[in-house]
PDB file of C-alpha atoms in Angstrom:
ATOM      1  CA  MET A 230       0.015  -0.066  -0.034  1.00 57.00           C
ATOM      2  CA  ASN A 231       1.519   3.335  -1.047  1.00 57.00           C
ATOM      3  CA  ASP A 232       1.821   6.401   1.066  1.00 58.00           C
ATOM      4  CA  SER A 233      -1.173   8.104  -0.739  1.00 58.00           C
ATOM      5  CA  ASN A 234      -3.409   5.259   0.384  1.00 69.00           C
ATOM      6  CA  ARG A 235      -2.898   5.213   4.068  1.00 93.00           C
ATOM      7  CA  ILE A 236      -5.993   6.962   5.507  1.00 98.00           C
ATOM      8  CA  ALA A 237      -7.893   4.731   7.837  1.00 98.00           C
ATOM      9  CA  LEU A 238     -11.336   5.246   9.342  1.00 98.00           C
ATOM     10  CA  VAL A 239     -12.007   3.513  12.616  1.00 98.00           C
ATOM     11  CA  THR A 240     -15.649   3.453  13.780  1.00 98.00           C
ATOM     12  CA  GLY A 241     -16.288   3.437  17.486  1.00 98.00           C
ATOM     13  CA  GLY A 242     -12.722   4.805  17.831  1.00 98.00           C
ATOM     14  CA  SER A 243     -13.228   6.795  20.934  1.00 97.00           C
ATOM     15  CA  ARG A 244     -12.721   3.859  23.492  1.00 96.00           C
ATOM     16  CA  GLY A 245     -11.699   0.382  23.819  1.00 96.00           C
ATOM     17  CA  ILE A 246     -10.661  -1.765  20.858  1.00 97.00           C
ATOM     18  CA  GLY A 247     -11.330   1.101  18.497  1.00 98.00           C
ATOM     19  CA  ALA A 248      -9.136   3.595  20.380  1.00 98.00           C
ATOM     20  CA  ALA A 249      -6.347   1.116  20.672  1.00 98.00           C
ATOM     21  CA  THR A 250      -6.601   0.438  16.940  1.00 98.00           C
ATOM     22  CA  ALA A 251      -6.543   4.060  16.093  1.00 98.00           C
ATOM     23  CA  VAL A 252      -3.406   4.729  18.136  1.00 98.00           C
ATOM     24  CA  LEU A 253      -1.542   1.765  16.941  1.00 98.00           C
ATOM     25  CA  ALA A 254      -2.437   2.464  13.265  1.00 98.00           C
ATOM     26  CA  ALA A 255      -1.238   6.016  13.627  1.00 98.00           C
ATOM     27  CA  ARG A 256       1.998   4.716  15.045  1.00 97.00           C
ATOM     28  CA  GLN A 257       2.494   2.631  11.923  1.00 96.00           C
ATOM     29  CA  GLY A 258       2.060   5.566   9.623  1.00 96.00           C
ATOM     30  CA  TRP A 259      -1.791   5.720   8.929  1.00 97.00           C
ATOM     31  CA  ALA A 260      -3.656   9.106   9.067  1.00 98.00           C
ATOM     32  CA  VAL A 261      -6.600   8.143  11.188  1.00 98.00           C
ATOM     33  CA  ALA A 262     -10.195   9.256  11.422  1.00 98.00           C
ATOM     34  CA  VAL A 263     -11.582   8.546  14.871  1.00 98.00           C
ATOM     35  CA  ASN A 264     -15.246   8.076  14.678  1.00 98.00           C
ATOM     36  CA  TYR A 265     -17.599   8.647  17.708  1.00 98.00           C
ATOM     37  CA  ALA A 266     -21.289   8.792  18.114  1.00 97.00           C
ATOM     38  CA  ARG A 267     -21.670  11.087  21.235  1.00 96.00           C
ATOM     39  CA  ASN A 268     -18.549  11.426  23.356  1.00 96.00           C
ATOM     40  CA  ALA A 269     -16.575  14.017  21.572  1.00 98.00           C
ATOM     41  CA  ASP A 270     -14.254  14.433  24.526  1.00 98.00           C
ATOM     42  CA  ALA A 271     -13.111  10.823  24.497  1.00 98.00           C
ATOM     43  CA  ALA A 272     -12.476  11.047  20.678  1.00 98.00           C
ATOM     44  CA  GLN A 273     -10.494  14.192  20.943  1.00 98.00           C
ATOM     45  CA  ALA A 274      -8.496  12.553  23.707  1.00 98.00           C
ATOM     46  CA  VAL A 275      -7.509   9.883  21.296  1.00 98.00           C
ATOM     47  CA  VAL A 276      -6.666  12.317  18.597  1.00 98.00           C
ATOM     48  CA  ARG A 277      -4.508  14.302  21.097  1.00 98.00           C
ATOM     49  CA  GLN A 278      -2.666  11.137  21.956  1.00 98.00           C
ATOM     50  CA  ILE A 279      -1.975  10.477  18.324  1.00 98.00           C
ATOM     51  CA  THR A 280      -0.884  14.026  17.423  1.00 98.00           C
ATOM     52  CA  ALA A 281       1.288  14.276  20.460  1.00 98.00           C
ATOM     53  CA  ALA A 282       3.220  11.285  19.296  1.00 98.00           C
ATOM     54  CA  GLY A 283       3.636  13.065  15.837  1.00 98.00           C
ATOM     55  CA  GLY A 284       0.818  11.246  14.019  1.00 97.00           C
ATOM     56  CA  THR A 285      -2.084  12.613  12.125  1.00 97.00           C
ATOM     57  CA  ALA A 286      -5.724  12.143  13.269  1.00 98.00           C
ATOM     58  CA  ILE A 287      -9.125  13.837  13.298  1.00 98.00           C
ATOM     59  CA  ALA A 288     -12.392  13.073  15.141  1.00 98.00           C
ATOM     60  CA  VAL A 289     -15.377  12.513  13.077  1.00 98.00           C
ATOM     61  CA  GLN A 290     -18.954  12.438  14.555  1.00 98.00           C
ATOM     62  CA  GLY A 291     -21.610  10.002  13.315  1.00 98.00           C
ATOM     63  CA  ASP A 292     -24.156   7.368  14.459  1.00 98.00           C
ATOM     64  CA  VAL A 293     -23.300   4.390  12.222  1.00 98.00           C
ATOM     65  CA  ALA A 294     -26.933   3.289  12.616  1.00 98.00           C
ATOM     66  CA  VAL A 295     -28.037   6.346  10.690  1.00 98.00           C
ATOM     67  CA  GLU A 296     -27.336   6.096   6.931  1.00 98.00           C
ATOM     68  CA  ALA A 297     -27.100   9.871   6.488  1.00 98.00           C
ATOM     69  CA  ASP A 298     -24.599  10.225   9.325  1.00 98.00           C
ATOM     70  CA  VAL A 299     -22.369   7.513   7.706  1.00 98.00           C
ATOM     71  CA  MET A 300     -22.488   9.327   4.310  1.00 98.00           C
ATOM     72  CA  ALA A 301     -21.599  12.646   6.016  1.00 98.00           C
ATOM     73  CA  MET A 302     -18.882  10.950   8.025  1.00 98.00           C
ATOM     74  CA  PHE A 303     -17.109   9.565   5.019  1.00 98.00           C
ATOM     75  CA  ALA A 304     -17.487  12.972   3.302  1.00 98.00           C
ATOM     76  CA  ALA A 305     -15.839  14.549   6.313  1.00 98.00           C
ATOM     77  CA  VAL A 306     -12.938  12.145   6.012  1.00 98.00           C
ATOM     78  CA  ASP A 307     -12.582  12.916   2.258  1.00 97.00           C
ATOM     79  CA  GLU A 308     -12.559  16.614   2.913  1.00 97.00           C
ATOM     80  CA  GLN A 309     -10.370  16.780   6.023  1.00 97.00           C
ATOM     81  CA  LEU A 310      -7.730  14.138   5.160  1.00 97.00           C
ATOM     82  CA  GLY A 311      -8.020  14.298   1.368  1.00 92.00           C
ATOM     83  CA  ASP A 312      -4.782  16.058   1.048  1.00 90.00           C
ATOM     84  CA  ARG A 313      -3.088  12.942   2.537  1.00 87.00           C
ATOM     85  CA  GLY A 314      -4.532  10.633  -0.323  1.00 91.00           C
ATOM     86  CA  ARG A 315      -7.291   8.030  -0.509  1.00 94.00           C
ATOM     87  CA  LEU A 316      -9.083   6.048   2.040  1.00 97.00           C
ATOM     88  CA  GLY A 317      -7.128   2.843   2.447  1.00 97.00           C
ATOM     89  CA  ALA A 318      -8.690   1.007   5.393  1.00 98.00           C
ATOM     90  CA  LEU A 319     -11.997   0.747   7.261  1.00 98.00           C
ATOM     91  CA  VAL A 320     -12.271  -0.745  10.568  1.00 99.00           C
ATOM     92  CA  ASN A 321     -15.943  -1.595  11.339  1.00 98.00           C
ATOM     93  CA  ASN A 322     -15.559  -1.535  15.095  1.00 98.00           C
ATOM     94  CA  ALA A 323     -18.588   0.379  16.362  1.00 98.00           C
ATOM     95  CA  GLY A 324     -20.926  -1.916  18.375  1.00 96.00           C
ATOM     96  CA  VAL A 325     -23.152  -2.374  21.469  1.00 96.00           C
ATOM     97  CA  VAL A 326     -24.305  -4.930  23.807  1.00 95.00           C
ATOM     98  CA  ASP A 327     -27.229  -4.841  26.253  1.00 95.00           C
ATOM     99  CA  VAL A 328     -27.957  -6.168  29.647  1.00 94.00           C
ATOM    100  CA  PRO A 329     -28.156  -9.872  30.001  1.00 94.00           C
ATOM    101  CA  ALA A 330     -31.488 -11.311  28.846  1.00 97.00           C
ATOM    102  CA  ARG A 331     -32.993 -14.600  27.493  1.00 98.00           C
ATOM    103  CA  VAL A 332     -34.484 -14.301  23.969  1.00 98.00           C
ATOM    104  CA  ASP A 333     -37.975 -14.628  25.368  1.00 98.00           C
ATOM    105  CA  GLU A 334     -37.303 -11.445  27.488  1.00 98.00           C
ATOM    106  CA  MET A 335     -36.109  -9.267  24.601  1.00 98.00           C
ATOM    107  CA  GLY A 336     -38.269  -6.494  23.270  1.00 98.00           C
ATOM    108  CA  GLY A 337     -38.281  -5.063  19.717  1.00 98.00           C
ATOM    109  CA  GLU A 338     -36.616  -1.734  20.704  1.00 98.00           C
ATOM    110  CA  ARG A 339     -33.663  -3.575  21.921  1.00 98.00           C
ATOM    111  CA  LEU A 340     -33.449  -5.895  18.919  1.00 98.00           C
ATOM    112  CA  ARG A 341     -33.709  -2.978  16.529  1.00 98.00           C
ATOM    113  CA  ARG A 342     -30.921  -1.113  18.279  1.00 98.00           C
ATOM    114  CA  MET A 343     -28.712  -4.164  18.342  1.00 98.00           C
ATOM    115  CA  PHE A 344     -28.995  -4.816  14.683  1.00 98.00           C
ATOM    116  CA  ASP A 345     -29.142  -1.169  13.611  1.00 98.00           C
ATOM    117  CA  ILE A 346     -25.791  -0.512  15.043  1.00 98.00           C
ATOM    118  CA  ASN A 347     -23.915  -3.758  14.900  1.00 98.00           C
ATOM    119  CA  VAL A 348     -25.166  -4.924  11.426  1.00 98.00           C
ATOM    120  CA  LEU A 349     -26.671  -2.124   9.404  1.00 98.00           C
ATOM    121  CA  GLY A 350     -23.951   0.243  10.521  1.00 98.00           C
ATOM    122  CA  SER A 351     -21.277  -2.157   9.265  1.00 98.00           C
ATOM    123  CA  PHE A 352     -23.220  -2.476   5.926  1.00 98.00           C
ATOM    124  CA  TYR A 353     -23.434   1.253   5.495  1.00 98.00           C
ATOM    125  CA  CYS A 354     -19.785   1.835   6.170  1.00 99.00           C
ATOM    126  CA  ALA A 355     -18.554  -1.064   4.041  1.00 99.00           C
ATOM    127  CA  ARG A 356     -20.700   0.318   1.221  1.00 98.00           C
ATOM    128  CA  GLU A 357     -19.111   3.795   1.408  1.00 98.00           C
ATOM    129  CA  ALA A 358     -15.709   2.258   1.775  1.00 98.00           C
ATOM    130  CA  VAL A 359     -16.132   0.181  -1.352  1.00 98.00           C
ATOM    131  CA  ARG A 360     -17.296   3.070  -3.351  1.00 98.00           C
ATOM    132  CA  ARG A 361     -14.015   4.879  -2.501  1.00 97.00           C
ATOM    133  CA  MET A 362     -11.556   1.859  -2.631  1.00 97.00           C
ATOM    134  CA  SER A 363     -12.666  -0.369  -5.439  1.00 98.00           C
ATOM    135  CA  THR A 364     -10.883  -0.292  -8.795  1.00 98.00           C
ATOM    136  CA  ARG A 365     -14.396  -0.611 -10.280  1.00 98.00           C
ATOM    137  CA  HIS A 366     -15.113   2.891  -8.980  1.00 97.00           C
ATOM    138  CA  GLY A 367     -11.800   4.424  -9.809  1.00 97.00           C
ATOM    139  CA  GLY A 368     -10.244   3.632  -6.422  1.00 96.00           C
ATOM    140  CA  ALA A 369      -6.779   2.267  -5.634  1.00 96.00           C
ATOM    141  CA  GLY A 370      -7.784  -0.762  -3.437  1.00 97.00           C
ATOM    142  CA  GLY A 371      -7.841  -1.088   0.316  1.00 98.00           C
ATOM    143  CA  SER A 372      -8.672  -3.230   3.310  1.00 98.00           C
ATOM    144  CA  ILE A 373     -11.872  -3.606   5.366  1.00 99.00           C
ATOM    145  CA  VAL A 374     -11.558  -5.212   8.885  1.00 99.00           C
ATOM    146  CA  ASN A 375     -14.758  -6.210  10.585  1.00 99.00           C
ATOM    147  CA  VAL A 376     -14.803  -6.598  14.324  1.00 98.00           C
ATOM    148  CA  SER A 377     -16.923  -9.752  15.012  1.00 98.00           C
ATOM    149  CA  SER A 378     -16.837 -11.662  18.200  1.00 97.00           C
ATOM    150  CA  ALA A 379     -16.221 -15.078  19.644  1.00 97.00           C
ATOM    151  CA  ALA A 380     -19.826 -14.913  20.600  1.00 96.00           C
ATOM    152  CA  ALA A 381     -20.715 -15.520  16.982  1.00 98.00           C
ATOM    153  CA  ARG A 382     -19.352 -19.088  17.549  1.00 97.00           C
ATOM    154  CA  LEU A 383     -20.494 -19.570  21.185  1.00 96.00           C
ATOM    155  CA  GLY A 384     -24.029 -18.194  20.928  1.00 97.00           C
ATOM    156  CA  ALA A 385     -23.943 -16.318  24.325  1.00 95.00           C
ATOM    157  CA  ALA A 386     -26.975 -18.219  25.679  1.00 97.00           C
ATOM    158  CA  GLY A 387     -28.676 -16.561  28.663  1.00 95.00           C
ATOM    159  CA  GLN A 388     -26.809 -13.185  28.079  1.00 92.00           C
ATOM    160  CA  TYR A 389     -26.530 -11.859  24.539  1.00 94.00           C
ATOM    161  CA  VAL A 390     -27.959 -14.131  21.913  1.00 98.00           C
ATOM    162  CA  ASP A 391     -29.033 -10.926  20.021  1.00 98.00           C
ATOM    163  CA  TYR A 392     -25.439  -9.643  20.154  1.00 97.00           C
ATOM    164  CA  ALA A 393     -24.078 -13.097  18.999  1.00 98.00           C
ATOM    165  CA  ALA A 394     -26.534 -13.171  16.112  1.00 98.00           C
ATOM    166  CA  ALA A 395     -25.610  -9.685  14.991  1.00 98.00           C
ATOM    167  CA  LYS A 396     -21.921 -10.718  15.056  1.00 98.00           C
ATOM    168  CA  GLY A 397     -22.834 -13.858  13.133  1.00 98.00           C
ATOM    169  CA  ALA A 398     -24.200 -11.507  10.526  1.00 98.00           C
ATOM    170  CA  ILE A 399     -20.925  -9.656  10.452  1.00 98.00           C
ATOM    171  CA  ASP A 400     -19.185 -13.067   9.784  1.00 98.00           C
ATOM    172  CA  VAL A 401     -21.467 -13.490   6.779  1.00 98.00           C
ATOM    173  CA  LEU A 402     -20.802  -9.909   5.573  1.00 98.00           C
ATOM    174  CA  THR A 403     -17.160 -10.657   5.696  1.00 99.00           C
ATOM    175  CA  LEU A 404     -17.403 -13.777   3.741  1.00 98.00           C
ATOM    176  CA  GLY A 405     -19.653 -12.430   0.977  1.00 98.00           C
ATOM    177  CA  LEU A 406     -18.078  -9.042   0.618  1.00 99.00           C
ATOM    178  CA  ALA A 407     -14.545 -10.447   0.475  1.00 99.00           C
ATOM    179  CA  ARG A 408     -15.600 -12.648  -2.475  1.00 98.00           C
ATOM    180  CA  GLU A 409     -17.414  -9.738  -4.085  1.00 98.00           C
ATOM    181  CA  VAL A 410     -14.565  -7.273  -4.161  1.00 98.00           C
ATOM    182  CA  ALA A 411     -11.437  -9.440  -4.200  1.00 98.00           C
ATOM    183  CA  ALA A 412     -10.744  -8.706  -7.795  1.00 98.00           C
ATOM    184  CA  GLU A 413     -11.389  -4.914  -7.208  1.00 98.00           C
ATOM    185  CA  GLY A 414      -8.270  -4.532  -4.958  1.00 98.00           C
ATOM    186  CA  ILE A 415     -10.045  -4.823  -1.632  1.00 98.00           C
ATOM    187  CA  ARG A 416      -9.301  -7.356   1.152  1.00 98.00           C
ATOM    188  CA  VAL A 417     -12.086  -8.070   3.652  1.00 99.00           C
ATOM    189  CA  ASN A 418     -11.289  -9.881   6.852  1.00 99.00           C
ATOM    190  CA  ALA A 419     -12.550 -10.014  10.474  1.00 98.00           C
ATOM    191  CA  VAL A 420     -11.237 -10.507  13.970  1.00 98.00           C
ATOM    192  CA  ARG A 421     -13.083 -12.320  16.549  1.00 98.00           C
ATOM    193  CA  PRO A 422     -12.120 -11.015  20.015  1.00 97.00           C
ATOM    194  CA  GLY A 423     -13.046 -13.111  23.087  1.00 94.00           C
ATOM    195  CA  LEU A 424     -13.255 -11.744  26.688  1.00 91.00           C
ATOM    196  CA  ILE A 425     -11.443  -8.404  26.362  1.00 92.00           C
ATOM    197  CA  GLU A 426     -11.007  -5.791  29.183  1.00 89.00           C
ATOM    198  CA  THR A 427     -12.959  -2.826  27.677  1.00 75.00           C
ATOM    199  CA  GLU A 428     -15.812  -0.562  28.812  1.00 67.00           C
ATOM    200  CA  ILE A 429     -18.298  -2.507  26.814  1.00 65.00           C
ATOM    201  CA  HIS A 430     -19.031  -4.962  29.530  1.00 52.00           C
ATOM    202  CA  ALA A 431     -19.958  -2.167  31.969  1.00 55.00           C
ATOM    203  CA  SER A 432     -22.375  -0.686  29.284  1.00 62.00           C
ATOM    204  CA  GLY A 433     -24.155  -4.116  29.365  1.00 59.00           C
ATOM    205  CA  GLY A 434     -24.351  -4.008  33.278  1.00 64.00           C
ATOM    206  CA  LEU A 435     -21.557  -6.607  33.857  1.00 64.00           C
ATOM    207  CA  PRO A 436     -18.400  -4.511  34.707  1.00 71.00           C
ATOM    208  CA  ASP A 437     -16.738  -7.675  36.149  1.00 72.00           C
ATOM    209  CA  ARG A 438     -17.575 -10.043  33.313  1.00 69.00           C
ATOM    210  CA  VAL A 439     -14.052 -10.575  32.196  1.00 76.00           C
ATOM    211  CA  ARG A 440     -12.810 -11.384  35.700  1.00 75.00           C
ATOM    212  CA  ASP A 441     -15.784 -13.608  36.377  1.00 73.00           C
ATOM    213  CA  LEU A 442     -15.338 -15.708  33.147  1.00 76.00           C
ATOM    214  CA  ALA A 443     -11.667 -15.741  32.930  1.00 82.00           C
ATOM    215  CA  HIS A 444     -11.617 -19.395  34.278  1.00 85.00           C
ATOM    216  CA  GLN A 445     -13.272 -20.504  31.070  1.00 84.00           C
ATOM    217  CA  VAL A 446     -10.508 -19.213  28.933  1.00 87.00           C
ATOM    218  CA  PRO A 447      -7.674 -21.715  28.335  1.00 89.00           C
ATOM    219  CA  MET A 448      -5.034 -19.059  28.734  1.00 90.00           C
ATOM    220  CA  GLY A 449      -6.645 -18.268  32.064  1.00 90.00           C
ATOM    221  CA  ARG A 450      -7.055 -14.457  31.522  1.00 90.00           C
ATOM    222  CA  GLY A 451      -8.950 -11.812  29.625  1.00 90.00           C
ATOM    223  CA  GLY A 452      -7.241 -10.077  26.623  1.00 92.00           C
ATOM    224  CA  SER A 453      -6.513  -6.359  26.264  1.00 95.00           C
ATOM    225  CA  ALA A 454      -7.689  -3.906  23.572  1.00 96.00           C
ATOM    226  CA  GLU A 455      -4.115  -3.515  22.504  1.00 97.00           C
ATOM    227  CA  GLU A 456      -3.762  -7.196  21.694  1.00 98.00           C
ATOM    228  CA  VAL A 457      -6.892  -7.129  19.517  1.00 98.00           C
ATOM    229  CA  ALA A 458      -5.564  -3.911  17.861  1.00 98.00           C
ATOM    230  CA  GLU A 459      -2.406  -5.788  16.812  1.00 98.00           C
ATOM    231  CA  ALA A 460      -4.502  -8.194  14.815  1.00 98.00           C
ATOM    232  CA  ILE A 461      -6.637  -5.504  13.322  1.00 98.00           C
ATOM    233  CA  VAL A 462      -3.754  -3.497  12.143  1.00 98.00           C
ATOM    234  CA  TRP A 463      -1.895  -6.435  10.689  1.00 98.00           C
ATOM    235  CA  LEU A 464      -4.989  -7.205   8.587  1.00 98.00           C
ATOM    236  CA  MET A 465      -5.199  -3.501   7.506  1.00 98.00           C
ATOM    237  CA  GLY A 466      -1.879  -3.171   5.897  1.00 95.00           C
ATOM    238  CA  ASP A 467       0.985  -4.416   3.869  1.00 93.00           C
ATOM    239  CA  ALA A 468       1.992  -7.282   6.103  1.00 96.00           C
ATOM    240  CA  SER A 469      -1.037  -9.308   4.945  1.00 98.00           C
ATOM    241  CA  PRO A 470      -1.362  -8.759   1.168  1.00 98.00           C
ATOM    242  CA  TYR A 471      -2.716 -12.219   0.384  1.00 98.00           C
ATOM    243  CA  THR A 472      -5.145 -12.478   3.259  1.00 98.00           C
ATOM    244  CA  THR A 473      -8.812 -12.052   2.478  1.00 98.00           C
ATOM    245  CA  MET A 474     -12.162 -13.721   3.691  1.00 98.00           C
ATOM    246  CA  SER A 475     -10.219 -14.714   6.912  1.00 98.00           C
ATOM    247  CA  PHE A 476     -11.133 -14.717  10.463  1.00 98.00           C
ATOM    248  CA  LEU A 477      -8.425 -14.064  13.201  1.00 98.00           C
ATOM    249  CA  GLU A 478      -9.352 -15.447  16.610  1.00 98.00           C
ATOM    250  CA  VAL A 479      -8.176 -13.232  19.478  1.00 97.00           C
ATOM    251  CA  SER A 480      -9.733 -15.174  22.286  1.00 95.00           C
ATOM    252  CA  GLY A 481      -7.229 -16.904  24.360  1.00 95.00           C
ATOM    253  CA  GLY A 482      -8.291 -20.204  23.079  1.00 92.00           C
ATOM    254  CA  ARG A 483     -11.987 -19.909  24.102  1.00 89.00           C
TER     255      ARG A 483
END
């Protein structure tokens, strides 16, 4: 990937895996757009961390569940980072969980939110990225990395079946889109994090979830956002030129 193709957009980049990915990607020479939905201060803190280390970053607001927001977000990246070249990578990281519940306890509002953000948001972003990267559209190629979850394999019974199902949809998006655009210069892969120490567990009402379930992990511990970021950034760039339609497990063996 040449220097004019090293702009990356990381959705949900203001915290957790997204923030760690943005920082690591900038350290490796990417100009990074840090997307956030509401917490501008957190996104700006990530930007400041990157720029203080000599990197290039901007914060871009947008709710990935809103199609118009996604289109405006990509347009903002084009405008604000366009002097650095073309979009070369998209990390579909933005996502939500909810409080633990059985399927027979889940209401429509919860389910719509889960799939709007985790699935439709990834589709909207992937579409806009393909329109910019694909050689069919005059682009120069690039990489899409979808953040799935080990829950897509495990099912998350009694807790987050809706989240697991949404991540299963992300796996299928990865497979289908990878085949669709492989001859157009775009690689599409996914990472499946397992139990990772991030704020998402507290947002689902289980701040101690990683500690409580660590005994189920063969490695005996939860992972870090930085460990997941290493896998994502590897898939983004020049070190994985022949890798597409692949799933990289970052789950400690679980």
